[in-house]
Amino acid sequence: MMLMEIVGRRKNLNAFADNSSQIYFPSWIYHQFELGENIELESMTENVNKIVRKMIIVAFWCIQTKPIHRPTMTKVLKMLESEEELFEIPPKSFLFSVDM
């Protein structure tokens, strides 16, 4: 969750929702990924965009509802340090997910 908050520069609620308690931030980010949209930050280079995407995908894996589906910290570090750009996005399976 902290990775998503760092990347989004806000707490886990969507700042664009009508009501701040309306949309769970991971659901909003996942929806952006489903639409093929990037999470835009000011002055973000293509290299930074790749790093942000990797961090978000790792974060999705870390917040899976079932502990067996979550990576170990060793695996998380390997994923973050990897030069590989494309990681498999996990199924949308995290707590308090809201259909968009």
Coordinates of N, CA and C in Angstrom, one line a residue:
M1 N 0.8 -1.2 0.0 CA 0.0 0.0 0.0 C 0.9 1.3 0.0
M2 N 2.0 1.2 0.8 CA 2.8 2.3 0.8 C 3.4 2.7 -0.5
L3 N 3.8 1.7 -1.3 CA 4.3 1.9 -2.7 C 3.3 2.7 -3.5
M4 N 2.0 2.4 -3.4 CA 1.0 3.1 -4.1 C 0.8 4.5 -3.6
E5 N 0.9 4.7 -2.3 CA 0.8 6.0 -1.8 C 2.0 6.9 -2.2
I6 N 3.2 6.3 -2.3 CA 4.4 7.0 -2.7 C 4.2 7.4 -4.2
V7 N 3.9 6.5 -5.0 CA 3.7 6.7 -6.4 C 2.6 7.8 -6.7
G8 N 1.5 7.6 -6.0 CA 0.3 8.5 -6.2 C 0.4 9.8 -5.5
R9 N 1.4 9.9 -4.6 CA 1.6 11.1 -3.7 C 0.4 11.5 -3.0
R10 N -0.4 10.5 -2.5 CA -1.6 10.7 -1.7 C -1.9 9.5 -0.9
K11 N -2.8 9.6 0.0 CA -3.3 8.4 0.7 C -4.2 7.6 -0.2
N12 N -4.6 6.4 0.4 CA -5.2 5.4 -0.5 C -6.7 5.7 -0.9
L13 N -7.0 7.0 -1.0 CA -8.3 7.3 -1.6 C -8.1 8.1 -2.8
N14 N -9.0 8.0 -3.8 CA -8.9 8.7 -5.1 C -9.3 10.2 -4.9
A15 N -8.4 11.0 -5.2 CA -8.6 12.5 -5.1 C -9.7 13.0 -6.0
F16 N -10.0 12.2 -7.1 CA -10.9 12.7 -8.1 C -12.3 12.2 -7.8
A17 N -12.6 11.5 -6.7 CA -13.9 11.0 -6.4 C -14.7 12.1 -5.9
D18 N -16.0 12.0 -6.0 CA -16.9 13.0 -5.5 C -16.9 13.1 -4.0
N19 N -16.7 11.9 -3.4 CA -16.7 11.8 -1.9 C -15.4 11.1 -1.6
S20 N -14.6 11.7 -0.7 CA -13.2 11.1 -0.4 C -13.3 9.7 0.1
S21 N -14.4 9.2 0.6 CA -14.5 7.8 1.1 C -15.0 6.9 0.0
Q22 N -15.3 7.5 -1.2 CA -16.0 6.8 -2.2 C -15.2 5.7 -2.9
I23 N -13.9 6.0 -3.3 CA -13.1 5.0 -4.1 C -11.8 4.7 -3.4
Y24 N -11.6 3.4 -3.3 CA -10.4 2.9 -2.7 C -9.3 3.0 -3.7
F25 N -8.2 3.6 -3.3 CA -7.1 4.0 -4.3 C -6.6 2.8 -5.1
P26 N -6.3 1.6 -4.5 CA -5.8 0.5 -5.4 C -6.8 0.2 -6.5
S27 N -8.1 0.3 -6.2 CA -9.1 0.0 -7.2 C -9.0 1.0 -8.3
W28 N -8.8 2.2 -8.0 CA -8.7 3.3 -9.0 C -7.5 3.1 -9.9
I29 N -6.4 2.8 -9.2 CA -5.1 2.5 -10.0 C -5.3 1.3 -10.9
Y30 N -5.9 0.2 -10.3 CA -6.1 -1.0 -11.1 C -7.0 -0.7 -12.4
H31 N -8.0 0.1 -12.1 CA -8.9 0.5 -13.2 C -8.1 1.3 -14.3
Q32 N -7.2 2.1 -13.9 CA -6.4 2.9 -14.9 C -5.5 1.9 -15.7
F33 N -5.0 0.9 -15.0 CA -4.2 -0.2 -15.7 C -5.1 -0.9 -16.7
E34 N -6.3 -1.3 -16.3 CA -7.2 -2.0 -17.2 C -7.5 -1.2 -18.4
L35 N -7.6 0.1 -18.3 CA -7.9 1.0 -19.4 C -6.6 1.3 -20.3
G36 N -5.5 0.8 -19.8 CA -4.2 1.1 -20.5 C -3.6 2.4 -20.3
E37 N -4.1 3.1 -19.2 CA -3.7 4.5 -19.0 C -2.5 4.5 -18.0
N38 N -1.6 5.4 -18.1 CA -0.5 5.6 -17.2 C -0.9 6.5 -16.0
I39 N -0.2 6.3 -14.9 CA -0.4 7.1 -13.8 C 0.5 8.3 -14.0
E40 N 0.0 9.4 -14.4 CA 0.8 10.6 -14.8 C 1.2 11.4 -13.5
L41 N 2.5 11.7 -13.5 CA 3.1 12.5 -12.5 C 3.8 13.7 -13.2
E42 N 3.9 14.8 -12.6 CA 4.5 16.0 -13.2 C 6.0 15.6 -13.6
S43 N 6.3 16.1 -14.8 CA 7.7 16.0 -15.3 C 8.2 14.5 -15.3
M44 N 7.4 13.6 -15.7 CA 7.8 12.2 -15.6 C 8.4 11.7 -16.9
T45 N 9.6 11.3 -16.9 CA 10.3 10.8 -18.1 C 9.8 9.3 -18.4
E46 N 10.2 8.8 -19.5 CA 9.8 7.5 -19.9 C 10.4 6.5 -18.9
N47 N 11.6 6.7 -18.5 CA 12.3 5.8 -17.6 C 11.6 5.8 -16.2
V48 N 11.2 6.9 -15.8 CA 10.5 7.0 -14.5 C 9.2 6.4 -14.6
N49 N 8.5 6.5 -15.7 CA 7.2 5.9 -16.0 C 7.3 4.4 -15.8
K50 N 8.4 3.8 -16.4 CA 8.6 2.3 -16.3 C 8.8 1.9 -14.8
I51 N 9.6 2.7 -14.1 CA 9.8 2.4 -12.7 C 8.5 2.5 -11.9
V52 N 7.7 3.5 -12.1 CA 6.4 3.7 -11.5 C 5.5 2.5 -11.7
R53 N 5.5 2.1 -13.0 CA 4.6 1.0 -13.4 C 5.0 -0.3 -12.7
K54 N 6.3 -0.5 -12.6 CA 6.9 -1.7 -11.9 C 6.5 -1.7 -10.4
M55 N 6.6 -0.5 -9.8 CA 6.3 -0.4 -8.4 C 4.8 -0.7 -8.1
I56 N 4.0 -0.2 -9.0 CA 2.5 -0.4 -8.8 C 2.2 -1.9 -9.0
I57 N 2.8 -2.5 -10.0 CA 2.5 -4.0 -10.2 C 3.0 -4.8 -9.0
V58 N 4.1 -4.5 -8.5 CA 4.6 -5.1 -7.2 C 3.7 -4.9 -6.1
A59 N 3.2 -3.6 -6.0 CA 2.3 -3.3 -4.9 C 1.0 -4.1 -5.0
F60 N 0.5 -4.2 -6.3 CA -0.7 -5.1 -6.5 C -0.5 -6.5 -5.9
W61 N 0.6 -7.0 -6.2 CA 0.9 -8.4 -5.7 C 0.9 -8.4 -4.2
C62 N 1.5 -7.4 -3.6 CA 1.7 -7.3 -2.1 C 0.3 -7.2 -1.4
I63 N -0.7 -6.7 -2.0 CA -2.0 -6.5 -1.3 C -3.0 -7.5 -1.7
Q64 N -2.6 -8.6 -2.2 CA -3.6 -9.7 -2.6 C -4.2 -10.2 -1.3
T65 N -5.5 -10.5 -1.4 CA -6.3 -10.9 -0.2 C -5.7 -12.2 0.5
K66 N -5.4 -13.2 -0.4 CA -4.9 -14.4 0.2 C -3.4 -14.3 0.4
P67 N -2.9 -14.6 1.6 CA -1.4 -14.5 1.8 C -0.6 -15.4 0.9
I68 N -1.1 -16.5 0.5 CA -0.4 -17.4 -0.3 C -0.1 -16.8 -1.7
H69 N -0.9 -15.8 -2.1 CA -0.7 -15.1 -3.4 C 0.3 -14.0 -3.3
R70 N 0.6 -13.6 -2.1 CA 1.5 -12.4 -1.9 C 3.0 -12.9 -2.0
P71 N 3.8 -12.1 -2.6 CA 5.3 -12.5 -2.7 C 6.0 -12.3 -1.4
T72 N 7.0 -13.1 -1.2 CA 7.9 -12.9 0.0 C 8.6 -11.6 -0.2
M73 N 9.2 -11.1 0.9 CA 10.0 -9.8 0.8 C 11.2 -10.0 -0.1
T74 N 11.8 -11.2 -0.1 CA 12.9 -11.6 -1.0 C 12.4 -11.4 -2.4
K75 N 11.3 -12.0 -2.8 CA 10.7 -11.9 -4.1 C 10.4 -10.4 -4.5
V76 N 9.9 -9.7 -3.6 CA 9.6 -8.3 -3.8 C 10.9 -7.5 -4.2
L77 N 11.9 -7.7 -3.4 CA 13.2 -7.1 -3.7 C 13.7 -7.5 -5.1
K78 N 13.6 -8.7 -5.4 CA 14.1 -9.2 -6.7 C 13.3 -8.6 -7.8
M79 N 12.0 -8.5 -7.6 CA 11.1 -7.8 -8.6 C 11.5 -6.4 -8.8
L80 N 11.7 -5.6 -7.7 CA 12.0 -4.2 -7.8 C 13.4 -4.0 -8.4
E81 N 14.3 -4.9 -8.1 CA 15.7 -4.7 -8.6 C 15.9 -5.2 -10.0
S82 N 14.9 -6.0 -10.5 CA 15.0 -6.6 -11.8 C 15.0 -5.6 -12.9
E83 N 15.7 -5.9 -14.0 CA 15.7 -5.0 -15.2 C 14.5 -5.3 -16.1
E84 N 13.8 -6.4 -15.8 CA 12.6 -6.8 -16.5 C 11.6 -5.7 -16.4
E85 N 10.9 -5.4 -17.5 CA 9.9 -4.3 -17.5 C 8.5 -4.8 -17.4
L86 N 8.2 -6.0 -17.9 CA 6.9 -6.4 -17.9 C 6.6 -7.5 -16.9
F87 N 5.9 -7.2 -15.9 CA 5.5 -8.2 -14.9 C 4.0 -8.5 -15.1
E88 N 3.6 -9.7 -14.8 CA 2.2 -10.0 -14.9 C 1.4 -9.3 -13.8
I89 N 0.3 -8.7 -14.3 CA -0.5 -8.0 -13.3 C -1.4 -9.0 -12.7
P90 N -1.5 -9.0 -11.3 CA -2.3 -10.0 -10.6 C -3.8 -9.8 -10.9
P91 N -4.6 -10.8 -10.6 CA -6.0 -10.6 -10.7 C -6.5 -9.5 -9.6
K92 N -7.6 -8.9 -9.9 CA -8.0 -7.8 -8.9 C -8.6 -8.6 -7.7
S93 N -7.8 -8.7 -6.7 CA -8.2 -9.5 -5.5 C -7.6 -8.9 -4.3
F94 N -8.1 -7.7 -3.9 CA -7.6 -7.1 -2.7 C -8.7 -6.6 -1.9
L95 N -8.5 -6.4 -0.6 CA -9.5 -6.0 0.3 C -10.2 -4.7 -0.1
F96 N -11.5 -4.6 0.2 CA -12.3 -3.4 -0.1 C -12.3 -3.0 -1.5
S97 N -12.1 -3.9 -2.4 CA -12.1 -3.4 -3.8 C -13.5 -3.0 -4.2
V98 N -13.6 -2.0 -5.0 CA -14.9 -1.5 -5.4 C -15.0 -1.6 -6.9
D99 N -16.0 -2.1 -7.5 CA -16.2 -2.1 -8.9 C -16.4 -0.7 -9.5
M100 N -15.7 -0.4 -10.5 CA -15.7 0.9 -11.1 C -16.7 1.0 -12.2

